[in-house]
Tab-separated table of C-alpha atoms and ligand atoms in Angstrom:
chain	number	residue	atom	x	y	z
A	12	MET	CA	21.145	-21.003	19.324
A	13	THR	CA	18.015	-19.621	20.997
A	14	PHE	CA	16.855	-16.085	20.264
A	15	ALA	CA	18.131	-14.876	23.658
A	16	GLN	CA	21.563	-16.402	22.970
A	17	LYS	CA	21.702	-14.738	19.541
A	18	LEU	CA	20.786	-11.368	21.022
A	19	ASP	CA	23.403	-11.815	23.713
A	20	GLN	CA	26.057	-12.848	21.191
A	21	ALA	CA	25.279	-9.796	19.020
A	22	ALA	CA	25.427	-7.527	22.091
A	23	ARG	CA	28.841	-8.885	23.077
A	24	ALA	CA	30.231	-8.595	19.540
A	25	THR	CA	28.920	-5.016	19.325
A	26	GLU	CA	30.320	-4.040	22.716
A	27	LEU	CA	33.768	-5.437	21.832
A	28	ARG	CA	33.861	-3.697	18.465
A	29	LEU	CA	32.653	-0.390	19.962
A	30	ALA	CA	35.461	-0.526	22.528
A	31	GLU	CA	37.972	-1.241	19.748
A	32	LEU	CA	36.644	1.553	17.547
A	33	ILE	CA	36.793	4.264	20.203
A	34	GLU	CA	40.292	3.193	21.168
A	35	GLU	CA	41.416	3.096	17.536
A	36	LEU	CA	39.823	6.374	16.517
A	37	ALA	CA	40.684	8.390	19.635
A	38	GLY	CA	44.397	7.645	19.438
A	39	PRO	CA	46.714	7.181	22.432
A	40	ASP	CA	46.701	10.864	23.538
A	41	GLN	CA	42.955	11.041	24.008
A	42	SER	CA	42.120	7.753	25.653
A	43	SER	CA	42.630	9.006	29.220
A	44	SER	CA	40.842	12.370	28.865
A	45	ARG	CA	37.656	13.307	30.743
A	46	LEU	CA	35.771	13.431	27.445
A	47	SER	CA	36.960	9.946	26.598
A	48	ALA	CA	35.759	8.645	29.964
A	49	ALA	CA	32.339	10.253	29.422
A	50	ILE	CA	32.130	8.718	25.932
A	51	ARG	CA	32.950	5.293	27.349
A	52	HIS	CA	30.321	5.739	30.058
A	53	ALA	CA	27.673	6.638	27.469
A	54	LEU	CA	28.618	3.886	25.040
A	55	LEU	CA	29.881	0.839	26.932
A	56	GLY	CA	28.652	-1.370	29.738
A	57	GLY	CA	24.972	-2.001	29.249
A	58	GLY	CA	22.042	-1.760	26.930
A	59	LYS	CA	20.293	-4.474	25.006
A	60	ARG	CA	22.072	-3.511	21.768
A	61	PHE	CA	18.826	-4.280	20.018
A	62	ARG	CA	19.402	-1.877	17.115
A	63	PRO	CA	22.837	-3.388	16.323
A	64	PHE	CA	21.211	-6.830	16.519
A	65	LEU	CA	18.673	-5.728	13.891
A	66	VAL	CA	21.447	-4.457	11.613
A	67	LEU	CA	23.339	-7.752	11.952
A	68	GLU	CA	20.237	-9.869	11.382
A	69	SER	CA	18.900	-7.820	8.470
A	70	ALA	CA	22.358	-8.216	6.900
A	71	ALA	CA	22.412	-11.965	7.648
A	72	LEU	CA	19.039	-12.287	5.918
A	73	PHE	CA	20.824	-11.356	2.679
A	74	GLY	CA	23.928	-13.462	3.300
A	75	ILE	CA	26.179	-10.760	4.778
A	76	PRO	CA	28.419	-12.192	7.538
A	77	GLN	CA	28.402	-10.560	10.973
A	78	ASP	CA	31.908	-9.087	10.658
A	79	ALA	CA	30.941	-7.252	7.472
A	80	ALA	CA	27.943	-5.581	9.136
A	81	LEU	CA	29.403	-4.894	12.575
A	82	ASP	CA	30.764	-1.398	11.914
A	83	THR	CA	27.402	-0.268	10.536
A	84	ALA	CA	25.752	-1.709	13.655
A	85	CYS	CA	28.258	0.182	15.841
A	86	ALA	CA	27.691	3.467	14.009
A	87	LEU	CA	23.968	3.186	14.688
A	88	GLU	CA	24.571	2.353	18.366
A	89	CYS	CA	26.755	5.499	18.655
A	90	ILE	CA	23.750	7.572	17.548
A	91	HIS	CA	21.434	5.760	19.947
A	92	CYS	CA	23.805	6.242	22.904
A	93	TYR	CA	24.312	9.916	22.076
A	94	SER	CA	20.534	10.376	22.036
A	95	LEU	CA	20.195	8.745	25.455
A	96	ALA	CA	23.012	10.873	26.961
A	97	HIS	CA	21.333	14.042	25.679
A	98	ASP	CA	17.787	12.911	26.492
A	99	ASP	CA	18.807	12.344	30.129
A	100	LEU	CA	20.091	15.928	30.543
A	101	PRO	CA	18.262	18.280	32.941
A	102	ALA	CA	17.150	20.397	29.964
A	103	MET	CA	15.367	17.391	28.466
A	104	ASP	CA	14.133	14.406	30.485
A	105	ASN	CA	16.243	15.142	33.583
A	106	ASP	CA	17.039	11.506	34.425
A	107	GLU	CA	19.598	10.248	36.921
A	108	LEU	CA	19.507	6.527	36.144
A	109	ARG	CA	20.129	4.788	32.830
A	110	ARG	CA	21.007	1.125	32.223
A	111	GLY	CA	21.213	0.734	36.005
A	112	GLN	CA	23.996	3.356	36.223
A	113	PRO	CA	24.093	7.096	36.881
A	114	THR	CA	23.358	8.960	33.645
A	115	VAL	CA	26.336	10.607	31.942
A	116	TRP	CA	25.606	14.096	33.315
A	117	ARG	CA	25.224	12.661	36.857
A	118	ALA	CA	28.421	10.625	36.633
A	119	PHE	CA	30.372	13.572	35.125
A	120	ASP	CA	28.657	16.924	34.558
A	121	GLU	CA	26.374	18.524	32.000
A	122	TRP	CA	29.031	19.789	29.643
A	123	SER	CA	30.714	16.384	29.558
A	124	ALA	CA	27.401	14.701	28.704
A	125	ILE	CA	26.707	17.249	25.948
A	126	LEU	CA	30.177	16.868	24.451
A	127	ALA	CA	30.205	13.068	24.766
A	128	GLY	CA	26.896	13.029	22.861
A	129	ASP	CA	28.267	15.402	20.214
A	130	ALA	CA	31.359	13.231	19.840
A	131	LEU	CA	29.296	10.054	19.469
A	132	LEU	CA	27.062	11.661	16.852
A	133	THR	CA	30.111	12.636	14.812
A	134	LEU	CA	31.845	9.314	15.419
A	135	ALA	CA	28.912	7.448	13.860
A	136	PHE	CA	29.528	9.113	10.509
A	137	GLU	CA	33.301	8.778	10.802
A	138	ILE	CA	32.791	5.013	11.200
A	139	LEU	CA	30.412	4.799	8.234
A	140	ALA	CA	32.771	6.745	5.971
A	141	ARG	CA	35.681	4.358	6.555
A	142	GLU	CA	36.526	1.748	3.941
A	143	ALA	CA	36.376	-0.941	6.636
A	144	THR	CA	32.580	-0.424	6.792
A	145	HIS	CA	32.041	-1.441	3.146
A	146	PRO	CA	34.413	-1.642	0.178
A	147	LEU	CA	32.052	0.313	-2.113
A	148	ALA	CA	32.007	4.114	-1.639
A	149	SER	CA	28.460	4.249	-3.052
A	150	VAL	CA	27.204	1.887	-0.332
A	151	ARG	CA	28.979	3.921	2.367
A	152	ALA	CA	27.442	7.121	0.979
A	153	THR	CA	23.951	5.561	1.091
A	154	LEU	CA	24.490	4.448	4.689
A	155	VAL	CA	25.635	7.976	5.632
A	156	LEU	CA	22.645	9.531	3.865
A	157	GLU	CA	20.064	7.202	5.376
A	158	LEU	CA	21.489	7.363	8.914
A	159	ALA	CA	21.679	11.164	8.696
A	160	LYS	CA	18.021	11.312	7.615
A	161	ALA	CA	16.948	8.905	10.360
A	162	SER	CA	18.843	10.841	13.057
A	163	GLY	CA	18.223	14.447	12.094
A	164	ALA	CA	15.531	17.118	12.023
A	165	TYR	CA	13.106	14.942	10.029
A	166	GLY	CA	13.892	11.860	12.080
A	167	MET	CA	14.926	11.328	15.699
A	168	VAL	CA	15.856	14.934	16.560
A	169	GLY	CA	12.632	16.224	14.985
A	170	GLY	CA	10.609	13.662	16.924
A	171	GLN	CA	12.320	14.618	20.177
A	172	SER	CA	11.545	18.274	19.501
A	173	LEU	CA	7.858	17.532	18.844
A	174	ASP	CA	7.800	15.471	22.035
A	175	LEU	CA	9.273	18.289	24.153
A	176	GLU	CA	6.822	20.790	22.638
A	177	ALA	CA	3.933	18.440	23.404
A	178	GLU	CA	4.973	18.322	27.070
A	179	LYS	CA	4.213	22.018	27.394
A	180	LEU	CA	0.540	21.471	26.554
A	181	THR	CA	-1.568	21.601	29.678
A	182	GLN	CA	-4.370	19.482	28.261
A	183	SER	CA	-3.040	16.046	27.460
A	184	ASP	CA	-5.946	15.303	25.125
A	185	GLU	CA	-4.885	18.176	22.867
A	186	GLN	CA	-2.423	15.695	21.508
A	187	THR	CA	-4.188	13.276	19.295
A	188	LEU	CA	-3.183	9.667	18.946
A	189	GLN	CA	-2.173	10.418	15.399
A	190	SER	CA	0.262	13.177	16.313
A	191	ILE	CA	1.856	11.017	19.019
A	192	ARG	CA	2.145	8.205	16.493
A	193	ARG	CA	3.877	10.588	14.080
A	194	LEU	CA	6.331	11.983	16.618
A	195	GLN	CA	7.216	8.525	17.853
A	196	SER	CA	7.689	7.203	14.359
A	197	MET	CA	10.326	9.955	14.065
A	198	LYS	CA	11.795	9.831	17.593
A	199	THR	CA	12.038	6.068	18.137
A	200	GLY	CA	10.939	4.573	14.819
A	201	ALA	CA	13.422	6.192	12.449
A	202	LEU	CA	16.515	4.528	13.962
A	203	ILE	CA	14.776	1.149	14.162
A	204	ARG	CA	13.662	1.502	10.538
A	205	PHE	CA	17.251	2.335	9.545
A	206	ALA	CA	18.517	-0.728	11.475
A	207	CYS	CA	16.180	-2.992	9.506
A	208	ALA	CA	16.981	-1.399	6.138
A	209	ALA	CA	20.740	-1.402	6.757
A	210	GLY	CA	21.147	-5.038	5.715
A	211	THR	CA	19.500	-4.327	2.365
A	212	ILE	CA	21.848	-1.363	1.787
A	213	LEU	CA	24.936	-3.419	2.682
A	214	ALA	CA	23.789	-6.251	0.406
A	215	GLY	CA	22.570	-4.023	-2.437
A	216	THR	CA	19.228	-5.862	-2.656
A	217	PRO	CA	16.382	-4.960	-5.028
A	218	ILE	CA	14.089	-2.155	-3.842
A	219	ASP	CA	11.298	-4.619	-2.936
A	220	ASP	CA	13.422	-6.049	-0.147
A	221	ARG	CA	14.338	-2.589	1.143
A	222	GLN	CA	10.663	-1.589	1.241
A	223	ARG	CA	9.679	-4.832	2.946
A	224	LEU	CA	12.371	-4.417	5.598
A	225	GLU	CA	11.398	-0.772	6.143
A	226	HIS	CA	7.776	-1.799	6.547
A	227	TYR	CA	8.877	-4.490	9.026
A	228	GLY	CA	10.977	-1.819	10.840
A	229	ASP	CA	7.936	0.440	11.028
A	230	ALA	CA	5.815	-2.225	12.675
A	231	LEU	CA	8.654	-3.136	15.019
A	232	GLY	CA	9.362	0.506	15.961
A	233	PHE	CA	5.691	1.161	16.691
A	234	ALA	CA	5.524	-1.998	18.819
A	235	PHE	CA	8.764	-0.991	20.593
A	236	GLN	CA	7.236	2.331	21.571
A	237	ILE	CA	3.947	0.859	22.821
A	238	ALA	CA	5.914	-1.728	24.827
A	239	ASP	CA	8.067	1.097	26.235
A	240	ASP	CA	4.946	3.018	27.300
A	241	LEU	CA	3.479	-0.133	28.879
A	242	LEU	CA	6.721	-0.766	30.769
A	243	ASP	CA	6.645	2.811	32.046
A	244	VAL	CA	3.246	1.962	33.565
A	245	GLU	CA	3.757	-1.683	34.582
A	246	GLY	CA	7.540	-2.147	34.961
A	247	THR	CA	9.820	-1.476	37.920
A	248	ALA	CA	12.979	0.634	38.125
A	249	GLU	CA	14.913	-2.553	39.035
A	250	GLU	CA	13.788	-4.338	35.858
A	251	LEU	CA	14.365	-1.353	33.617
A	252	GLY	CA	17.465	0.232	35.142
A	253	LYS	CA	15.795	3.644	34.830
A	254	ALA	CA	13.016	5.635	36.485
A	255	VAL	CA	9.431	4.522	35.744
A	256	ALA	CA	5.994	6.236	35.687
A	257	LYS	CA	7.666	9.372	34.364
A	258	ASP	CA	4.970	10.025	31.765
A	259	ALA	CA	2.083	9.619	34.207
A	260	ASP	CA	3.841	11.792	36.815
A	261	ALA	CA	4.350	14.504	34.210
A	262	GLY	CA	0.689	14.203	33.141
A	263	LYS	CA	1.913	13.421	29.661
A	264	ALA	CA	-0.299	11.700	27.100
A	265	THR	CA	1.154	8.488	25.685
A	266	LEU	CA	-0.134	5.906	23.246
A	267	VAL	CA	-1.099	3.768	26.231
A	268	SER	CA	-2.859	6.531	28.190
A	269	LEU	CA	-4.862	7.471	25.092
A	270	MET	CA	-5.644	3.963	23.844
A	271	GLY	CA	-6.065	2.278	27.238
A	272	LEU	CA	-4.138	-0.783	28.422
A	273	GLU	CA	-6.376	-3.348	26.727
A	274	ALA	CA	-6.315	-1.714	23.288
A	275	ALA	CA	-2.559	-1.097	23.569
A	276	ARG	CA	-1.958	-4.801	24.235
A	277	GLU	CA	-4.197	-5.733	21.291
A	278	LYS	CA	-2.293	-3.336	19.046
A	279	LEU	CA	0.965	-4.945	20.132
A	280	VAL	CA	-0.247	-8.390	19.067
A	281	GLU	CA	-1.456	-6.952	15.744
A	282	LEU	CA	1.960	-5.354	15.091
A	283	GLU	CA	3.770	-8.556	16.060
A	284	ARG	CA	1.676	-10.498	13.502
A	285	GLU	CA	2.256	-7.861	10.824
A	286	ALA	CA	6.042	-7.961	11.331
A	287	GLN	CA	6.010	-11.762	11.274
A	288	ARG	CA	3.875	-11.873	8.132
A	289	LEU	CA	6.444	-9.661	6.366
A	290	MET	CA	9.231	-12.048	7.382
A	291	ASP	CA	7.249	-15.086	6.137
A	292	HIS	CA	8.362	-13.970	2.680
A	293	TYR	CA	11.883	-15.182	3.546
A	294	GLY	CA	10.807	-18.565	4.915
A	295	GLU	CA	13.217	-20.136	7.415
A	296	ARG	CA	15.791	-17.341	6.861
A	297	GLY	CA	13.289	-14.793	8.213
A	298	ALA	CA	12.614	-16.747	11.414
A	299	ILE	CA	15.014	-14.803	13.650
A	300	LEU	CA	13.576	-11.411	12.668
A	301	ALA	CA	10.077	-12.825	13.154
A	302	GLU	CA	11.158	-13.828	16.675
A	303	ALA	CA	12.557	-10.329	17.208
A	304	ALA	CA	8.977	-9.036	16.902
A	305	SER	CA	7.885	-11.336	19.739
A	306	PHE	CA	10.875	-10.193	21.783
A	307	VAL	CA	9.820	-6.547	21.409
A	308	VAL	CA	6.238	-7.321	22.362
A	309	ASN	CA	7.134	-9.408	25.420
A	310	ARG	CA	10.233	-7.613	26.698
A	311	ARG	CA	10.470	-6.654	30.387
A	312	SER	CA	13.466	-4.323	30.115
B	415	GRG	C1	18.133	13.842	22.517
B	415	GRG	C2	18.066	14.113	20.012
B	415	GRG	C3	17.632	13.397	21.199
B	415	GRG	C4	16.813	12.363	21.057
B	415	GRG	C5	16.366	11.504	22.134
B	415	GRG	C6	15.727	8.076	21.899
B	415	GRG	C7	15.325	9.341	22.491
B	415	GRG	C8	15.393	10.529	21.608
B	415	GRG	C9	14.967	9.451	23.775
B	415	GRG	C10	14.912	8.345	24.734
B	415	GRG	C11	13.628	8.416	25.480
B	415	GRG	C12	12.862	7.172	25.373
B	415	GRG	C13	12.659	6.442	26.642
B	415	GRG	C14	12.376	6.761	24.217
B	415	GRG	C15	11.565	5.533	24.096
B	415	GRG	C16	12.211	4.381	23.403
B	415	GRG	C17	13.656	4.213	23.672
B	415	GRG	C18	14.553	4.848	22.693
B	415	GRG	C19	14.083	3.511	24.709
B	415	GRG	C20	15.516	3.236	25.004
B	415	GRG	O1	16.020	2.305	24.085
B	415	GRG	P1	16.383	0.816	24.510
B	415	GRG	O2	15.274	0.203	25.324
B	415	GRG	O3	17.618	1.101	25.491
B	415	GRG	O4	16.828	0.064	23.315
B	415	GRG	P2	18.965	0.281	25.710
B	415	GRG	O5	19.481	0.827	27.028
B	415	GRG	O6	18.638	-1.189	25.782
B	415	GRG	O7	19.869	0.633	24.575
C-alpha cells in the first residue's frame, strides 16, 4: 500500500468507527435531535483524519493492531473536531467554510455549534474510559490524563487563548518568533504530540520510546503549523476547503510572516529530516511515520 492509500484507509476506518460510536453512545432517543445533527456535521464527512492516522501508526509501530487503537484515535478526533467547531465561531475565527462545507454555526446556529463542541469534548473522555478502548484501567487512565493535558489550559485551549490575545496587539512584531512557536506548540502541537505518544501508551513501551515518539510529534507538529501558515499564503480556498489569507488580512504575525517564505521552507525541510532521523531508530517499521513527515511538509490541503 502507498502512503496515500494507508492514510485513506485509516480515514475510512476512523470515519466508520466514529459514526458507530456516536450512534452507540447517543442511544435511539437522541439520534434524531438537533444536537445530534450538529455533532454529526462537526465530526463526520471530511477531514484528513491525520491525527487518528498517527495514533494508528504509532500503535502499529509497537505491534498493536488497528482495531485495538481505533477508539483512542476516535477520541482524539472528537477533540480535534470540537476545537474546529469552536474555532470557527464568530467569537473566535468567524469562519463560514470548513472542509468544503458550511461551518457548524453557519449550518445550524451558534448555540448548536457550542453545544456540539462541548458534547464532543466530553465524548472523547467517555470513549477513553470504556473498557473497549483498552483492557487495562491503568492504560485508560494514562490516556485520559495525557489527552486532558494536551487539550486543556496548558495545551490546546491555552494555545488558542494566547493566539486570541496576540491578535489584539496592533504591532505584529511585538510577538516574537519564540512566543508564536510556544503558542503553536500548545495550540496545534499538543494534540499531534499526543497522537504520536498514544501508541506507546497503548503498548506500554519503555520511556525511551515514549520520549522518542513525543520528540517526533514535536517536529511533526511544528512542521504542520509552518505548512499551514504557508498554505494560508500560497493555497486556494478550493484546495483547502476553507478561507485563505486570513492571517495576512488580519495583519497577524505568523511563523511565515516573521521568518520569510525562504527560511520557512528551509525550516520545513530541517523538521522533516529530524522526524525521519528519529524514525530511523525503528528501521523498516518506522518507514510509514517517516513518510508522514514528508506528507506534512508537502501537503496541499
Ligand atoms: C477552540 C479551544 C479551541 C481551540 C482551537 C485547532 C485550533 C484550536 C484551531 C484551528 C485553527 C487552525 C487553522 C489551526 C492550524 C492547524 C490546524 C489545527 C489545522 C486544521 O487541522 P487539519 O488540517 O484539518 O488536520 P482536517 O480538516 O483535515 O481535520
